[in-house]
Structure formats: C-alpha cells, structure tokens
mmCIF file of C-alpha atoms in Angstrom:
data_model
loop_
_atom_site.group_PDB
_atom_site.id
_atom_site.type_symbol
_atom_site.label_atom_id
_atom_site.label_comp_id
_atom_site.label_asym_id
_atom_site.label_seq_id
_atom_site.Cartn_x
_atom_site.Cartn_y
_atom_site.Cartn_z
ATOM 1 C CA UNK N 1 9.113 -26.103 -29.042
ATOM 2 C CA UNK N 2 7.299 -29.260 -27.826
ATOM 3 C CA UNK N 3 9.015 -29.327 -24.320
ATOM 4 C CA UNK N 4 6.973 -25.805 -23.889
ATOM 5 C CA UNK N 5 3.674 -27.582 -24.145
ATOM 6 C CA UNK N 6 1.620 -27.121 -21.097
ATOM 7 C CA UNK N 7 -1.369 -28.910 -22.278
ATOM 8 C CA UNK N 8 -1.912 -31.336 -24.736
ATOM 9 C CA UNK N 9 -4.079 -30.493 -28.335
ATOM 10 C CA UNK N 10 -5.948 -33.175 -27.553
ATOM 11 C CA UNK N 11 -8.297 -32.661 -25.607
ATOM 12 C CA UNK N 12 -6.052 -30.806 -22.696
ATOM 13 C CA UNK N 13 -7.489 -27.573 -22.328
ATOM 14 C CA UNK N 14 -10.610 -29.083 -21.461
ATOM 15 C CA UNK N 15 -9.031 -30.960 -18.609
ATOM 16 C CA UNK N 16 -7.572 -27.916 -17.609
ATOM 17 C CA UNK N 17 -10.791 -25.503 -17.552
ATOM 18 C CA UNK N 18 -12.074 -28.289 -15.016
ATOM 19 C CA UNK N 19 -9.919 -27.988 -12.755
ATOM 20 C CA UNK N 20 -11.365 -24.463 -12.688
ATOM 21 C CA UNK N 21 -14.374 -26.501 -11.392
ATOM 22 C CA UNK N 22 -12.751 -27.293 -8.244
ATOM 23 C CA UNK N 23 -11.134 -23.686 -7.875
ATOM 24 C CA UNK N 24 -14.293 -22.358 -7.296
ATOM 25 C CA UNK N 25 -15.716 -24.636 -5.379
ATOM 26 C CA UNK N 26 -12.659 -23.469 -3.431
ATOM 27 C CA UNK N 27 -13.522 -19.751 -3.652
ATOM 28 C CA UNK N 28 -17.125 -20.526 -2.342
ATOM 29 C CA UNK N 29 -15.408 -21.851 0.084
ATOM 30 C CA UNK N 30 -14.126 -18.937 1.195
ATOM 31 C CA UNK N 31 -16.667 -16.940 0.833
ATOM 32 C CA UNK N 32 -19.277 -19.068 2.726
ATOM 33 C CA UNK N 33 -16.003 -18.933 5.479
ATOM 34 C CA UNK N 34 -16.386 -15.415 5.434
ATOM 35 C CA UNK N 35 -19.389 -15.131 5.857
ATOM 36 C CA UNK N 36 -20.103 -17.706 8.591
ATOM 37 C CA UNK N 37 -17.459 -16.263 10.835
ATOM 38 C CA UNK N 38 -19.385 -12.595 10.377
ATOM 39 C CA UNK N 39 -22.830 -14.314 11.669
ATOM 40 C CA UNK N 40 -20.968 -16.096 14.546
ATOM 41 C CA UNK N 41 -19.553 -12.441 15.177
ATOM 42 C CA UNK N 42 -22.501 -10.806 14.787
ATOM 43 C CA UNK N 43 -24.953 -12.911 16.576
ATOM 44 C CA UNK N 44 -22.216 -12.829 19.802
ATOM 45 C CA UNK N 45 -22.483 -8.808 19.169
ATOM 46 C CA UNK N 46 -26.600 -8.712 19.153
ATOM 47 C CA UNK N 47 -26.962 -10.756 22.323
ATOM 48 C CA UNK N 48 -24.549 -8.305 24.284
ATOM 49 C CA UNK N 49 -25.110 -5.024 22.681
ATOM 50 C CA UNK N 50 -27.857 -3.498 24.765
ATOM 51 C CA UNK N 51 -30.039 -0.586 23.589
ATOM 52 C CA UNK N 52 -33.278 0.979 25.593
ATOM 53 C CA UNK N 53 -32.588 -1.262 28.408
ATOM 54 C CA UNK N 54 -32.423 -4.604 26.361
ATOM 55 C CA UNK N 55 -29.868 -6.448 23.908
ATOM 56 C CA UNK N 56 -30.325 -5.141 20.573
ATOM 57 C CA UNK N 57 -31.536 -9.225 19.232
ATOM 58 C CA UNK N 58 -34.692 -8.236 21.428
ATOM 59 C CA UNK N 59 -35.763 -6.264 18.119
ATOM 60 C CA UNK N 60 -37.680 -7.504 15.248
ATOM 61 C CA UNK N 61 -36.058 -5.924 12.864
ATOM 62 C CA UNK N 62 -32.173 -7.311 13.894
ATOM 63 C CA UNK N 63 -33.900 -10.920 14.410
ATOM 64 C CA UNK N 64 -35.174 -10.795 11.006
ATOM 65 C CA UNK N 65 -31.993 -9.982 9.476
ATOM 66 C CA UNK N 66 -30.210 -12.712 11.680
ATOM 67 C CA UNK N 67 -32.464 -14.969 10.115
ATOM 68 C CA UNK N 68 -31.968 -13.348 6.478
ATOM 69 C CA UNK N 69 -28.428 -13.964 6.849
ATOM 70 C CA UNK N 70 -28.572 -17.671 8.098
ATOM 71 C CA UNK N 71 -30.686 -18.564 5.273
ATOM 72 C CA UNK N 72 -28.557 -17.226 2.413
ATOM 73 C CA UNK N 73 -25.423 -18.953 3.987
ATOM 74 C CA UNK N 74 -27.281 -22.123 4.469
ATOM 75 C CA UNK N 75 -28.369 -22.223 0.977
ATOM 76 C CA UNK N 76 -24.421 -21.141 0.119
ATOM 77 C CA UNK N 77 -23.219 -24.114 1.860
ATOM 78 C CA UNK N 78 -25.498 -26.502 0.255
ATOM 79 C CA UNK N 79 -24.573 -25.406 -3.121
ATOM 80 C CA UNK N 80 -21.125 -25.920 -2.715
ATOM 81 C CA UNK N 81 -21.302 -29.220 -1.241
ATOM 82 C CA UNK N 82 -23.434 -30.211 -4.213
ATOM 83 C CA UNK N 83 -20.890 -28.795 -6.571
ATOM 84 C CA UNK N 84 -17.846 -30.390 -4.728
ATOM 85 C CA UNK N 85 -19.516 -33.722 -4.157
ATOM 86 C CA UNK N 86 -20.873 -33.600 -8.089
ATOM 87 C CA UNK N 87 -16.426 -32.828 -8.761
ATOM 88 C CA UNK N 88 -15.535 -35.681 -6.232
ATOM 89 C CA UNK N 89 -17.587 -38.332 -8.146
ATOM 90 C CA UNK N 90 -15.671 -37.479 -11.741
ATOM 91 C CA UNK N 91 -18.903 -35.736 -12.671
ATOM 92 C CA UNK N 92 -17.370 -31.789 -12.475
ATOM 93 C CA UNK N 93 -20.244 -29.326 -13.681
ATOM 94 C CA UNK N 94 -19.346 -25.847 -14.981
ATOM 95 C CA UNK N 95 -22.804 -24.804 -13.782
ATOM 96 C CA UNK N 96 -22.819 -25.970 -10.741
ATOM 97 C CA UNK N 97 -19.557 -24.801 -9.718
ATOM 98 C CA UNK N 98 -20.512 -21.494 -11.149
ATOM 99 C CA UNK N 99 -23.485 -21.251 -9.462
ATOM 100 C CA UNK N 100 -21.969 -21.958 -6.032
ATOM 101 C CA UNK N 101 -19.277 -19.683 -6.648
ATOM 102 C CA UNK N 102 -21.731 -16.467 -7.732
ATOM 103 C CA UNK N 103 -24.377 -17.380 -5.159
ATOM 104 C CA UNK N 104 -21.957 -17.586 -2.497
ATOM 105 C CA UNK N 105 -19.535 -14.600 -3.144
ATOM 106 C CA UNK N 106 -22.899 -12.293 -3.811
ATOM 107 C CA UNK N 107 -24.450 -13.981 -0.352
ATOM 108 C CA UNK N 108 -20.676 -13.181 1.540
ATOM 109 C CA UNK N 109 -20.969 -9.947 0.599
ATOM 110 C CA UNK N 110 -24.419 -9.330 1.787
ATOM 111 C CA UNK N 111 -24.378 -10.887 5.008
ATOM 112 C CA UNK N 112 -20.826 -9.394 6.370
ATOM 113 C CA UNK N 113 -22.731 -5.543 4.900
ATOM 114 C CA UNK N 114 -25.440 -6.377 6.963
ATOM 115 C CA UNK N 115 -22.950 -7.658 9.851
ATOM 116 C CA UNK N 116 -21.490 -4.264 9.934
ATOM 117 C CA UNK N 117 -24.877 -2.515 9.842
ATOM 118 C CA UNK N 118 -25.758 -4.199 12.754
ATOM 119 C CA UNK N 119 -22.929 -3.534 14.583
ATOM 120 C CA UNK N 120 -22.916 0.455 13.647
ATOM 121 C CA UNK N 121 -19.682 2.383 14.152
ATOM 122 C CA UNK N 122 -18.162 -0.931 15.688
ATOM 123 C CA UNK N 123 -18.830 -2.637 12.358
ATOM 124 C CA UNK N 124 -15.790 -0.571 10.852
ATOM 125 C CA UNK N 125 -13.702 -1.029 13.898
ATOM 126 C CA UNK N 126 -10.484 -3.092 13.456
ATOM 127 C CA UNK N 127 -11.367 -4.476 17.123
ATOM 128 C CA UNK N 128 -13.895 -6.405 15.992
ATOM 129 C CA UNK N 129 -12.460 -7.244 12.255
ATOM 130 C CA UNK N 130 -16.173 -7.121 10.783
ATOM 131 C CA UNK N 131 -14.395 -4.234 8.411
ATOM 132 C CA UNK N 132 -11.756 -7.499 7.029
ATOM 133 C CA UNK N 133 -14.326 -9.445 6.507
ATOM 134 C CA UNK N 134 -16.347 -7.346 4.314
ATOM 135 C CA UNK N 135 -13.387 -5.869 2.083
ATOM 136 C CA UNK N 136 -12.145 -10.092 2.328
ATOM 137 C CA UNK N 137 -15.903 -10.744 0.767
ATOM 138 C CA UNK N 138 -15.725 -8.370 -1.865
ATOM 139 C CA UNK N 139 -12.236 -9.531 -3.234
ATOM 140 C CA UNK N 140 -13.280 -13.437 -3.204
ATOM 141 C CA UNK N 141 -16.045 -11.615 -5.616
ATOM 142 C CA UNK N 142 -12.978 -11.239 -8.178
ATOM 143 C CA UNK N 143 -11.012 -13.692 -7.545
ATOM 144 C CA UNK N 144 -11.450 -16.270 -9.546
ATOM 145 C CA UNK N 145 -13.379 -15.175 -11.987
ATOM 146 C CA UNK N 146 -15.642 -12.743 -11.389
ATOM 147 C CA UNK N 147 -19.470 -12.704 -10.808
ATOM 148 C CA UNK N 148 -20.267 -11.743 -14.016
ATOM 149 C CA UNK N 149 -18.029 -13.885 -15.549
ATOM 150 C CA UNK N 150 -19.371 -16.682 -13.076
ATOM 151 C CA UNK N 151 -22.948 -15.360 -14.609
ATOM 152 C CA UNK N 152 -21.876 -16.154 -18.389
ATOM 153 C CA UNK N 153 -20.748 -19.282 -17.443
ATOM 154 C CA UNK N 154 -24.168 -20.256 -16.155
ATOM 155 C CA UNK N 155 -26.003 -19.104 -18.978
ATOM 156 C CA UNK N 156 -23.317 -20.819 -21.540
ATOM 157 C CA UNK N 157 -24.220 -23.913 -19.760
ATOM 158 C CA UNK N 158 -28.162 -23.379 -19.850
ATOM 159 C CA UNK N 159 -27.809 -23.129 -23.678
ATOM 160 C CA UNK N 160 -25.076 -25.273 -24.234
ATOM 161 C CA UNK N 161 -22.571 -23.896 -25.599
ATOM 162 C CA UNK N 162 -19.771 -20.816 -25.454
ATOM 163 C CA UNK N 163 -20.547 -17.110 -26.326
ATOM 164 C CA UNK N 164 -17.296 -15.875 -27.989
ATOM 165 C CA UNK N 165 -17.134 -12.177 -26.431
ATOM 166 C CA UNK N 166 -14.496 -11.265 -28.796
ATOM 167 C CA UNK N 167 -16.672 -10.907 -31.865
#
C-alpha cells in the first residue's frame, strides 16, 4: 500500500544511500575516538612505566611506534574532516566517506593493538581499559558496513559505477 512507502521511486533511494555518507563519517568518528584516547593512554603509560632504570619512552623502539601511531591517527582525522566538510557543503562523496571510514577503522585497530603491546600484561587489564578499546575498535570495523564492503565502495567509485555481487 502507498502509506508503506519509505522512500520515494523517484529518485529516493539515492537520497537515502547518502545519508550513509554521513553515517560513516560518524563511524570514523568513532574510531579515530578510539583510537586517540588509546595514544593519550598509552603515551601517559610510556612516560611512567620504568624498565632498566628508565621510563620505557626512553627506547627507540616504543618512540618509534608512538610516532607510528600519531601519524596514522593524524592522517585518520584529516580524512574525515575532508569527508564531513565535502557532506556539509551538499557535495556528499561515497569515496570519500568510504575512504575515511576504512582508513580509520583499519588505523583504530592498529594503534589500540599496538597500545596494548606496549603496555604488556597491563594492556589486557580492565584497570587500564586498553582491552575495551581494542575489542570497541574492532566492532566499529563492522559496524556500518564493513571494511571490505567500505573497500568495494571505493573501487565502485574509481570506476564509476556498481558491481552487482549477486550475479
């Protein structure tokens, strides 16, 4: 019956896949939050953690993944304001949204594993939540649509047009 129409025929469902635009802008979102708050952790941890007689971010190897993980959430963040800003200005971009939303769930992921590897055994403690954050990164990875679906998307719109995986 008509008064079960959600979208219109005309031209409706297209509306409605970009508001999926903005929902993952959102996700990013989350996932750059996820990550942010395990480098602020983390970084606190390294400067108090003392091993051999000296904090732990004395070590080259623990300053070079401090600066690994800064980096990929850095570039996270600026891909999602692009995205969002692009959305905010009527111009909403299935790629770019996509892109922010895989580069950002794949970076949350790696920089709360390395946050627990640096941390060792207190990395999985609840006392220090690193554990939440790194289950919380991999489910943002889903939600939403998930990486590899975020990957098709990308590639649909470097080609322009749809792949019909049902065929």
């Amino acid at each position: 019956p008509k008064e079960n129409i959600v979208v219109d025929a005309n031209g409706g469902f297209k509306k409605l896949m970009e508001a999926f635009d903005l929902e993952r802008c959102g996700n990013a979102t989350m996932s750059l939050g996820q990550a942010s708050g395990a480098l602020e952790e983390v970084l606190q941890y390294v400067q108090e953690r003392e091993q051999f007689g000296k904090p732990i971010v004395e070590f080259q190897a623990v300053q070079i993944k401090l600066a690994e993980m800064a980096m990929r959430t850095e570039a996270a963040r600026l891909l999602i304001y692009r995205a969002a800003h692009n959305a905010a200005e009527g111009l909403p971009s299935i790629f770019e949204s996509s892109v922010g939303k895989c580069f950002s769930n794949e970076m949350a992921r790696e920089v709360t594993g390395t946050a627990v590897q640096l941390m060792g055994g207190y990395g999985f403690n609840k006392e220090y939540q690193m554990e939440r954050r790194l289950r919380d990164a991999w489910g943002w990875g889903i939600a939403g649509g998930t990486i590899d679906i975020q990957k098709i998307n990308i590639a649909s719109a470097m080609v322009g047009r749809r792949f019909n995986q049902r065929k």
